[in-house]
Every structure is written in C-alpha cells, then in structure tokens.
Coordinates of C-alpha atoms and ligand atoms in Angstrom, one line a residue:
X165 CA -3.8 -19.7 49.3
X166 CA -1.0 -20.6 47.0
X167 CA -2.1 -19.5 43.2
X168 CA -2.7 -22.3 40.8
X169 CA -2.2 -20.4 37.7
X170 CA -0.7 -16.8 36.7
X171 CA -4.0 -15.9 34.4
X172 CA -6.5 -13.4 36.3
X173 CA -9.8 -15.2 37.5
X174 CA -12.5 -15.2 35.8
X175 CA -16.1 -14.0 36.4
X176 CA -17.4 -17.2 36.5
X177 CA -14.2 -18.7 38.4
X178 CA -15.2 -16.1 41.3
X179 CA -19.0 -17.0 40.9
X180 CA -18.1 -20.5 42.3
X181 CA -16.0 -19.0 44.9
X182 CA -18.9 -17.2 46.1
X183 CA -21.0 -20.6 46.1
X184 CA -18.6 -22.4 48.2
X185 CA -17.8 -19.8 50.4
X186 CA -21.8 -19.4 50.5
X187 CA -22.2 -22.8 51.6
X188 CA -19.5 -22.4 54.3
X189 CA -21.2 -19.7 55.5
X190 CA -24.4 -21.7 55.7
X191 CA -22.1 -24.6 57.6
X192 CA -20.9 -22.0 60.1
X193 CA -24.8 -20.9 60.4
X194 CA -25.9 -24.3 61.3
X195 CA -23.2 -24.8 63.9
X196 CA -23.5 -21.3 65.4
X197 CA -27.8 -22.3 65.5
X198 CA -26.4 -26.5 66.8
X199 CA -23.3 -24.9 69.2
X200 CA -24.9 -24.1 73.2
X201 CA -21.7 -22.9 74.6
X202 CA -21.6 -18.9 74.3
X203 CA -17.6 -19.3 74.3
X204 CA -17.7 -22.0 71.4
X205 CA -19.9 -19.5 69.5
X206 CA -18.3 -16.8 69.6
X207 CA -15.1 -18.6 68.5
X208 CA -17.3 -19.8 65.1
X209 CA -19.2 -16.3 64.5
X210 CA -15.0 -15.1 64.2
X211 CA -14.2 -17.9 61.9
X212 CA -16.9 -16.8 59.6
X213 CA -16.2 -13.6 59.5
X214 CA -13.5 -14.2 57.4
X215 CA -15.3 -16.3 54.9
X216 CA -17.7 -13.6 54.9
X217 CA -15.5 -10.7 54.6
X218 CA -14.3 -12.8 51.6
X219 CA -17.7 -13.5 49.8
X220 CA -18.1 -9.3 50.4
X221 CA -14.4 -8.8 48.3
X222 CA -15.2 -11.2 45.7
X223 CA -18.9 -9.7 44.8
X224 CA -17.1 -6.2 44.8
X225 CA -14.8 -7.8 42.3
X226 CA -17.3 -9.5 40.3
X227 CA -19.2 -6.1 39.7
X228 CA -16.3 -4.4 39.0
X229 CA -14.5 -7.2 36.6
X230 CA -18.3 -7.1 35.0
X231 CA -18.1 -3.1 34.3
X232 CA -14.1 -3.4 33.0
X233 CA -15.5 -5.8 30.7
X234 CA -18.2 -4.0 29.7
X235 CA -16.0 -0.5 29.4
X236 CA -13.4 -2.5 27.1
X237 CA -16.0 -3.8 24.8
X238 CA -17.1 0.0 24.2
X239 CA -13.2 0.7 23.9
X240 CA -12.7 -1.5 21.3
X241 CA -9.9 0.1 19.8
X242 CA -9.9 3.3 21.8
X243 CA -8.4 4.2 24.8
X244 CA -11.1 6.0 25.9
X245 CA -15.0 7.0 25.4
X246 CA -17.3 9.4 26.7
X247 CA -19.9 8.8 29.1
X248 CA -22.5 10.8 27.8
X249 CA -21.6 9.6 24.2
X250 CA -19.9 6.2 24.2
X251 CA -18.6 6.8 20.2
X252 CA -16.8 10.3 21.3
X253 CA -13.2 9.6 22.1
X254 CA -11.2 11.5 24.0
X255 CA -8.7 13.4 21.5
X256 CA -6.5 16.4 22.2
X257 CA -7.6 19.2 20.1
X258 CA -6.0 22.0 18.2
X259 CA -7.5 24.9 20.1
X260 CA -6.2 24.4 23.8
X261 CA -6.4 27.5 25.1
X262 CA -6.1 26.5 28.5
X263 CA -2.4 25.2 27.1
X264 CA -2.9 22.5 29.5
X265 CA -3.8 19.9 26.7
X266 CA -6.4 18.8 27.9
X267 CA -8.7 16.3 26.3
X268 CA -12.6 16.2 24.8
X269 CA -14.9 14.4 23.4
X270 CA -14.9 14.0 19.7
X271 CA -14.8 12.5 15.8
X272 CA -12.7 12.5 13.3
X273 CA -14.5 13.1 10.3
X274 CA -13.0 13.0 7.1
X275 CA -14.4 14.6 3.9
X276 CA -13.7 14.2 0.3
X277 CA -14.6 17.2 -2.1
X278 CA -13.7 18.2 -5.5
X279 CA -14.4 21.7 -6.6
X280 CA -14.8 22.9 -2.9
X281 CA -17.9 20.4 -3.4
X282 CA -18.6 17.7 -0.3
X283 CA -18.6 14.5 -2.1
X284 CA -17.7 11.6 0.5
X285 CA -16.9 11.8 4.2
X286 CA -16.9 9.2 7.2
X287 CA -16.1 9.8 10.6
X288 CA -14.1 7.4 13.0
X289 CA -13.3 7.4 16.7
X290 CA -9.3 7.5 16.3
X291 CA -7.8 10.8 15.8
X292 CA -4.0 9.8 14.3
X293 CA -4.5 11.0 10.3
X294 CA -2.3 8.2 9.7
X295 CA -4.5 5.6 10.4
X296 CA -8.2 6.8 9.3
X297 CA -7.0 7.1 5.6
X298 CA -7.1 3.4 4.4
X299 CA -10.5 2.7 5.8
X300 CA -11.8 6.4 4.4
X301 CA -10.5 5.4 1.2
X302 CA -12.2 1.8 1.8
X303 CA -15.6 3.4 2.6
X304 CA -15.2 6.1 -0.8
X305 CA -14.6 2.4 -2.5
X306 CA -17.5 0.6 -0.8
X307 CA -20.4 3.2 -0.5
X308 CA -19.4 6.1 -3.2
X309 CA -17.5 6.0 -5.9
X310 CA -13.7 4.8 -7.9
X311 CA -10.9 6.5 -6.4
X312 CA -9.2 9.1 -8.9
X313 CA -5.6 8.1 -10.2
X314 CA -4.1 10.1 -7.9
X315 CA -4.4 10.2 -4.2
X316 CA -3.5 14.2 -2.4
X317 CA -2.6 14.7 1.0
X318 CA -0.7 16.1 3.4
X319 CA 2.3 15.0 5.9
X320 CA -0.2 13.9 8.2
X321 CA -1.0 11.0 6.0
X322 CA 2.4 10.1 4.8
X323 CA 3.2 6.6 6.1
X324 CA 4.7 3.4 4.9
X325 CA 1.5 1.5 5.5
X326 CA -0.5 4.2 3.7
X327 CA 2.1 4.3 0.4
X328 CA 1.8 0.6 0.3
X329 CA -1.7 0.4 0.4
X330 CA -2.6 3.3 -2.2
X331 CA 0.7 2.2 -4.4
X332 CA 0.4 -1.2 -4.6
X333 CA -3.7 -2.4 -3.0
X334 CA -4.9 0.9 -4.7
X335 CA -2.4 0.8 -7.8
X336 CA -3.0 4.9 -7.4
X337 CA -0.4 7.4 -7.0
X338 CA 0.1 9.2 -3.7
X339 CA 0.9 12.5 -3.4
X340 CA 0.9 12.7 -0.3
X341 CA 4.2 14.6 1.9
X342 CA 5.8 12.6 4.7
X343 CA 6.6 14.2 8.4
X344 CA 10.5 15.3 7.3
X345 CA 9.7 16.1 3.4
X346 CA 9.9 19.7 4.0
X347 CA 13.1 19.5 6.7
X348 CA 14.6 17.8 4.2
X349 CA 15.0 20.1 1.9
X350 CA 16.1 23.0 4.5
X351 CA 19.5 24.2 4.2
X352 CA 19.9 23.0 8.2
X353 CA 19.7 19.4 7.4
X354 CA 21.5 19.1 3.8
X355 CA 24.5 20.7 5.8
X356 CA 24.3 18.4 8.8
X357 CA 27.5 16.1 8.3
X358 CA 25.8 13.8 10.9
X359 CA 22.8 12.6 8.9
X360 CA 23.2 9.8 7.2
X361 CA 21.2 11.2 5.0
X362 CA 23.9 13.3 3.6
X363 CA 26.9 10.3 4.0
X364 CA 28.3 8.3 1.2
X365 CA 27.3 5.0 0.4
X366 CA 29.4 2.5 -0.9
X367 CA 26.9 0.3 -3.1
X368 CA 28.9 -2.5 -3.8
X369 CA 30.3 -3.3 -0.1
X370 CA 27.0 -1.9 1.2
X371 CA 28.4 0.6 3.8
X372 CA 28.4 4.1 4.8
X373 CA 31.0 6.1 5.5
X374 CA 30.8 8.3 8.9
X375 CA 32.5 11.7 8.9
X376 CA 35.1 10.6 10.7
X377 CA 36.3 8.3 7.7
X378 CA 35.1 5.1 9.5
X379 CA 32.9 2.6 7.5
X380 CA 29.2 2.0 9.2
X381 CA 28.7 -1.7 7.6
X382 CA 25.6 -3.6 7.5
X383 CA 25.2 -5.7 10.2
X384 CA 21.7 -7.8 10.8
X385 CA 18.2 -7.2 9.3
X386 CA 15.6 -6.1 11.9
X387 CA 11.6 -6.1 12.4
X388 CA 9.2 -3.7 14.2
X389 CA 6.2 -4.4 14.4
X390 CA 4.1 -1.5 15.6
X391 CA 0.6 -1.9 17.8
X392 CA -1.5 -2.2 15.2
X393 CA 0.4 -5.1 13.6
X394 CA 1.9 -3.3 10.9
X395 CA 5.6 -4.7 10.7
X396 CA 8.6 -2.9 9.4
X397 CA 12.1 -4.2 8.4
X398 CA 15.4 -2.7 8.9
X399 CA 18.9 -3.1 7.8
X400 CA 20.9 -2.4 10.7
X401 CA 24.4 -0.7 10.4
X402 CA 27.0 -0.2 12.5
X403 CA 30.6 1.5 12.2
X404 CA 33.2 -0.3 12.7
X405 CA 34.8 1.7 16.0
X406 CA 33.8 4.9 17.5
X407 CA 35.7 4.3 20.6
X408 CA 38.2 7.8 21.0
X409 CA 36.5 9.3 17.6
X410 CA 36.5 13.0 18.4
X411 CA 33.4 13.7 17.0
X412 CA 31.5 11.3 18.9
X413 CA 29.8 13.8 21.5
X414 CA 28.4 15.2 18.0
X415 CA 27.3 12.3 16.2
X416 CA 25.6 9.5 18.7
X417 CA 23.9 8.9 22.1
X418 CA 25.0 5.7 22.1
X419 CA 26.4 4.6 25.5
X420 CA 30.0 4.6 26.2
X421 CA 31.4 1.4 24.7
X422 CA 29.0 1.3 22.0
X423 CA 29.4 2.7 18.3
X424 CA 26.9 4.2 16.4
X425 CA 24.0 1.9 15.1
X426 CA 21.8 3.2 11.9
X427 CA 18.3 1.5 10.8
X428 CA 17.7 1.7 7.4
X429 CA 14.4 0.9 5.9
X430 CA 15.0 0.6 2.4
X431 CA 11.2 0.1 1.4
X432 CA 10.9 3.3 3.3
X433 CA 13.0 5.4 1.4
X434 CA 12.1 4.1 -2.0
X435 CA 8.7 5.4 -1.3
X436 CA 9.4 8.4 0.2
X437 CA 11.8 8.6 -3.2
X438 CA 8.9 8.0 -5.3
X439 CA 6.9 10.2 -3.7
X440 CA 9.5 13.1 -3.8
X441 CA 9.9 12.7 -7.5
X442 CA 6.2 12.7 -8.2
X443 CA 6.1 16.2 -6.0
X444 CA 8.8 17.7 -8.3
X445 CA 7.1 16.7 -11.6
X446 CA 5.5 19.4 -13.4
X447 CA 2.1 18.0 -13.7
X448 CA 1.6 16.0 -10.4
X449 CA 3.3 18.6 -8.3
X450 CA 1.3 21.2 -9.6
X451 CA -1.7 18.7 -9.2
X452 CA -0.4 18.9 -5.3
X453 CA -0.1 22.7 -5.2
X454 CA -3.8 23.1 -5.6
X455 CA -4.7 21.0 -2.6
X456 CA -5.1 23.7 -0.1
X457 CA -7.6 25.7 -1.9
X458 CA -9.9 22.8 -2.4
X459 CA -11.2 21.4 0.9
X460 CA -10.6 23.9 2.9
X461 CA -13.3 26.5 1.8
X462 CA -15.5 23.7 2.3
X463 CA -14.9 24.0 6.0
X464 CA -14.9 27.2 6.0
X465 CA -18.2 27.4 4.7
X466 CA -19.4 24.9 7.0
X467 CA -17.8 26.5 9.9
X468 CA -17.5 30.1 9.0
X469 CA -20.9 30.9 7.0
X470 CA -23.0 28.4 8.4
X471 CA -22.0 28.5 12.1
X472 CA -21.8 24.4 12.2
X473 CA -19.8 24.2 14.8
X474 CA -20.7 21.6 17.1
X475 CA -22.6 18.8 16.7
X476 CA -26.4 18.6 18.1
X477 CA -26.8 15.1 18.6
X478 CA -24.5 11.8 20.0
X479 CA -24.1 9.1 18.9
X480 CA -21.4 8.0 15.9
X481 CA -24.5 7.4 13.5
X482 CA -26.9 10.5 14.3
X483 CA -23.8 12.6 14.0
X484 CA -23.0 10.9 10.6
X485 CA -26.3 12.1 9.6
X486 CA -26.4 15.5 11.3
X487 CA -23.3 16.1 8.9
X488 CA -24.8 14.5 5.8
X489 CA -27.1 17.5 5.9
X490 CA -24.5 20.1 6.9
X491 CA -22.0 18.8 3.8
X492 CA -25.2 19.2 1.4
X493 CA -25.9 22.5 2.3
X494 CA -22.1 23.6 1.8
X495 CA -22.7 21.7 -1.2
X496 CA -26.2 23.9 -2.3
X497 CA -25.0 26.9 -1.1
X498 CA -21.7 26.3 -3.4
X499 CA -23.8 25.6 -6.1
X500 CA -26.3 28.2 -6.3
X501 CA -23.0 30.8 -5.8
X502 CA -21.7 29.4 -9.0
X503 CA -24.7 29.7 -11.1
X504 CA -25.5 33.2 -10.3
X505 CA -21.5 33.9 -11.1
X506 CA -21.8 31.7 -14.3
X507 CA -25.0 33.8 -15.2
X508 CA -23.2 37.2 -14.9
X509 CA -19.5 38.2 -15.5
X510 CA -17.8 35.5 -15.2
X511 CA -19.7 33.3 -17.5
X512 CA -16.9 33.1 -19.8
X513 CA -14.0 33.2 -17.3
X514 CA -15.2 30.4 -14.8
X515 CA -11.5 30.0 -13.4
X516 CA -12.2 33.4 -11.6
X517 CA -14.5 31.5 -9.0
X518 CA -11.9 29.3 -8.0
X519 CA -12.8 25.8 -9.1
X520 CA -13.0 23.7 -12.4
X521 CA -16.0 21.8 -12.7
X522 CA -14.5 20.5 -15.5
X523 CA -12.5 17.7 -13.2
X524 CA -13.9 16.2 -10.1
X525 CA -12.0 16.5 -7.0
X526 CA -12.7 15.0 -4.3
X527 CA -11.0 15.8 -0.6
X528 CA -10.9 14.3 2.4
X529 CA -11.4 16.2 5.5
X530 CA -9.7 14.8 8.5
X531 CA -12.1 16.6 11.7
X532 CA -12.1 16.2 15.3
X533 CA -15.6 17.4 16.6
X534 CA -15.8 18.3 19.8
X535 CA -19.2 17.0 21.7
X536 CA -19.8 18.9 24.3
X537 CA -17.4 21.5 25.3
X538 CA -15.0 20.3 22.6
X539 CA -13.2 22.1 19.7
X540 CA -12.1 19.6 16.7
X541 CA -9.3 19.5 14.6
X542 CA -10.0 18.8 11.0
X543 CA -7.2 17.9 8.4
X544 CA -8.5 17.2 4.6
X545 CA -7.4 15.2 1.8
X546 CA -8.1 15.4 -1.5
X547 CA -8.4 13.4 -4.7
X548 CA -8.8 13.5 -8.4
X549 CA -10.5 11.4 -10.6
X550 CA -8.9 9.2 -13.4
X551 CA -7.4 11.2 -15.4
X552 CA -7.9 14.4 -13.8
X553 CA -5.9 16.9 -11.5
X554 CA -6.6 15.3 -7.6
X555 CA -6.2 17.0 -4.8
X556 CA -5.7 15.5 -1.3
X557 CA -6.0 18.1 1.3
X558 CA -4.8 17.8 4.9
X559 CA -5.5 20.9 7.4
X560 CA -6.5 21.8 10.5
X561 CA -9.7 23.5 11.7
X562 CA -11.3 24.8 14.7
X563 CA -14.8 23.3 15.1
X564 CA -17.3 23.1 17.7
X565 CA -19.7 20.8 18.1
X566 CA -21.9 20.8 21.1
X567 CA -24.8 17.8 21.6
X568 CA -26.0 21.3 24.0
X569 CA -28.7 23.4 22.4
X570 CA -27.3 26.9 21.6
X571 CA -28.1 30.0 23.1
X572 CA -27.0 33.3 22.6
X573 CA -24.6 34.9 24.3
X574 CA -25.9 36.7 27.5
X575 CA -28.8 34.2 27.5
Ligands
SF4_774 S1 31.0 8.5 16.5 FE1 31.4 6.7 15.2 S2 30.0 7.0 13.5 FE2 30.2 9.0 14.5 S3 31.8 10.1 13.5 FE3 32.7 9.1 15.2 S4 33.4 7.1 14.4 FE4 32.0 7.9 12.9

C-alpha cells in the first residue's frame, strides 16, 4: 500500500480498517463455505490469512495507540509518572548513593516561611527550580497572601523568565543569584583574557575587541526559543578574522574556517546587573545574607525532629494534605519553643532565638519527595513582606517519603 498522507493513523482511521478487513474476512468465509474444490479452498483459506493476520496487527495497534494516549494525557507535561502514583515524577535526587543516578518517584514541594515559620507551600510534578517559582509565587498570590517587596532565592531560581516576571509582572525586587554569580567574581574568571566578559567594548561602534587586537562587531540579532516557549534574543557578534590568530586554539571551538561568534543577550545582563547591584547594597544584600537561616530549620525540623521523611499517602492532593499537617506542626512546635524562651531569659533579648517576629518572612522550600523508595531534594526560597527584610531561601535536603507504612529496623 502506497501511504496517502505522512500523519500517523488514527484510532478511529484503524477502527474502519478493521471493519473492512472484517467484512473481507466474512467474504472469504462465504466462499471457503460456497467453494467444493479442496484445491480452490485451500488457495482462499491462504488469501485470508493475510487479511487476517492484518486485522490481528491492527487491534494490537489500536490497544496500544489507546494506552500511549492514555499515558500522555497523565504526562502532561512530564516525561514520566509512576505507576503506583500517577502525580510522582520520576526526578533524580540528591542522595544517589548508588552513584548510578538513578531516578524515583517524587514532588517538588515548595515552602514559604518567615521566622523559620511554614506559611505557604505547593508542590508540583517538575523538578527544575527554575520553572516551579512563577506558579509558587502565583499560588502565594491566589490562595495566601501579597508577596513582600522583595523576592529571596537562590541560583537555582535565577532566570531571565523568572527576573522578568517578579521585576516587571510582580513589580518586586529579586534577590535572587544566577548560576555564574559566584564564578564571576573568582579571581579565575576576572583573569581569563578569553571571556568576553573581561573585553573592551567600544560603545559607540558597538564592538568588542578580542585579545588579539581584532574587533568582534555585531553582526545579526537572534532568537531562542526554549521548550517551554519562553523566547530569548541575541545580538550576535563576530570578529572580523581569526584565520592564522595564534591564540585561536585558546579562544574558540569554532571549526577551521570559521571565526569566533559571541551571543549577547543584552536583557540578560541588565538583569543579572540589577541583580548584582541589589546583592552589594547594604540593606538588600544583608536582607539576602539571612536567607539560609530561615527555611532551612524549618526542614530540619520537619525532617530531623519530627522524622517526616516520606510521605504516607499518593496521590498529588493527599500528599498536599499529609504536608499541610506536617508544616503546622513545625509551625506549633516553633511556636510553643518561642514562648517558653520569651517567658524565661531571653524575654528581653528575642534576637537570641534566631528569628524576628517583628517582620514576616516567608520562604519557599523547593522539595523532591521521594514515594516509595525515594529520597527528595528540597531547595527553599524566601520572602519578606512590604517593607520588611525577605528572605528567599534555595537548599537542598535529604527527605524520605515512603506511601509504605514504617517499621522499625530489624522488623
Ligand atoms: S581566535 Fe579570533 S577572536 Fe579569538 S583571539 Fe584570535 S582573532 Fe581574536
């Protein structure tokens, strides 16, 4: 058979080619039942084998194009679920101590907390930090509360998409670190002559100037636009000739023939810009110093004194619930700590127990549960409210899980 058209067949395409194939089955019945020459028989019964062996490929196909189907509805976004929990996704997680990196089943859950207190927190199938801090931030907005003025969090969250959206959606101030924020600053990269990063710029005449003396002029403008649909421009430069240049082997990969190309993105670096300046302020980069000390302890609690470490339940909503309560007893247990504190000693001196109730904070916790056999990976963020020092906290934790009932060990 020649093919009509490139698209795959549907299920309902391959129905009909059952029917018909159905009905020449039938057809070959009647004239195997009609036919009285064993010779003449036996020549149809072959010719229907084929139509039959046909019908049998294409009902194999059906029931399998039927499950795909199914299986890519419960992707949805994912690449990949867990049978025996269809919200787990597949994530690689911190602890591996197989170093094989292998994959479980697990959330990301993300917490806000202010004063080591839970005060928010979702959780979403994807584990990339980038990507679950918009729609954390849109479900604080939605279902809990006005996001601070400023917005804390670590280099896990530090993405053009994300600066956009808190910067000018948000009209809040990240401080949030990018991936390179802290190379950047080491000695190893201010001193490497083959970063553009540390080449001059003519402003004017908009090019660069390579270390071998050769100008790197703009060129063209170009887009990316990543999976999600997030698009990015660049201004692409290129030098002007480094055929014979010495220093090539040093400077570019670029194949033989071809000079060094640079891509610019100019919204890019004015954020990370912004964001750099904001870091080396007094007030917001000590605002940012604090992060670490305020969501993690609420982990730790969680983890540490309350032995939470794997879920009980499946299911993206039960374990939304099953951590409802586990947050409000890190919250209760923080809480009656404080006022017996507050009722001694320290009554007086309340910056000895570590937090300011004075300001909200509020922290988002980025955690990978595992869900059966799984250990999660939690990073936190943290916020302030208007007016008051944020935090925005981004770390990783070992968590586990389990939808298995525990047992001690030896039992
Ligand atoms: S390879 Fe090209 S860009 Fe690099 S130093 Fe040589 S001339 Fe300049």
């Amino acid at each position: 058979m020649e093919l009509e058209n490139e698209e795959e067949l549907s299920v309902e395409e391959m129905k009909e080619i059952v029917e018909k194939l159905d009905e020449k089955i039938g057809e070959y019945d009647e004239k195997i039942e009609t036919c009285e020459v064993g010779s003449e028989r036996k020549k149809i019964r072959s010719e229907r084998k084929l139509s039959k062996q046909a019908r049998k490929q294409l009902i194999d196909f059906i029931t399998r194009k039927q499950k795909y189907q199914s299986d890519m509805e419960l992707f949805g976004e994912r690449n990949s679920y867990s049978k025996t929990d269809p919200d787990a996704t597949f994530m690689r997680m911190k602890d591996d101590y197989m170093k094989n990196g292998q994959l479980k089943a697990g959330y990301n859950v993300q917490l806000a907390t202010e004063g080591q207190y839970a005060l928010a927190y979702d959780v979403f199938p994807n584990p990339t930090d980038t990507r679950t801090l918009i729609p954390f931030l849109n479900t604080i907005e939605e279902s809990f509360f006005k996001l601070p003025d400023y917005i804390v969090a670590d280099a896990g969250y530090g993405s053009e998409q994300n600066y956009e959206d808190i910067i000018q959606k948000r009209n809040r101030t990240p401080l949030i670190t990018y991936n390179q924020y802290r190379k950047e600053k080491k000695k190893k990269h201010k001193n490497n002559a083959f970063h553009v990063d540390n080449w001059e710029y003519n402003e004017e005449e908009d090019f660069y100037q390579c270390p071998n003396g050769r100008n790197v002029s703009f060129r063209y403008y170009s887009k990316r636009k990543d999976r999600y649909g997030f698009t990015r421009e660049f201004k692409v430069y290129e030098c002007e000739d480094c055929l014979g240049c010495p220093l090539r082997h040093l400077c570019t990969k670029a194949k033989e023939g071809n000079n060094r190309k640079i891509y610019i993105n100019e919204k890019w670096e004015s954020q990370k810009e912004y964001v750099r300046t904001k870091l080396s302020d007094e007030k917001t980069g000590e605002i940012y110093g604090k992060r670490k000390i305020d969501v993690e302890p609420a982990f730790g609690f969680l983890k540490a004194n309350l032995g939470f470490t794997r879920f009980s339940v499946r299911g993206k909503e039960k374990v939304k619930n099953e951590l409802g309560f586990a947050f409000m007893a890190v919250n209760l247990r923080k809480y009656t700590a404080m006022n017996i504190i507050q009722t001694h000693e320290y009554r007086n001196n309340p910056k000895k127990n570590g937090s300011n109730h004075l300001f909200l904070v509020i922290g988002t916790i980025f955690h990978l549960f595992w869900l059966v056999m799984s250990q999660p990976l939690v990073n936190c963020i943290g916020f302030s409210p208007v007016g008051c020092p944020i935090r925005f906290q981004y770390s990783l934790h070992q968590k586990r899980l389990t939808s298995q009932p525990r047992s001690e060990p030896g039992t």
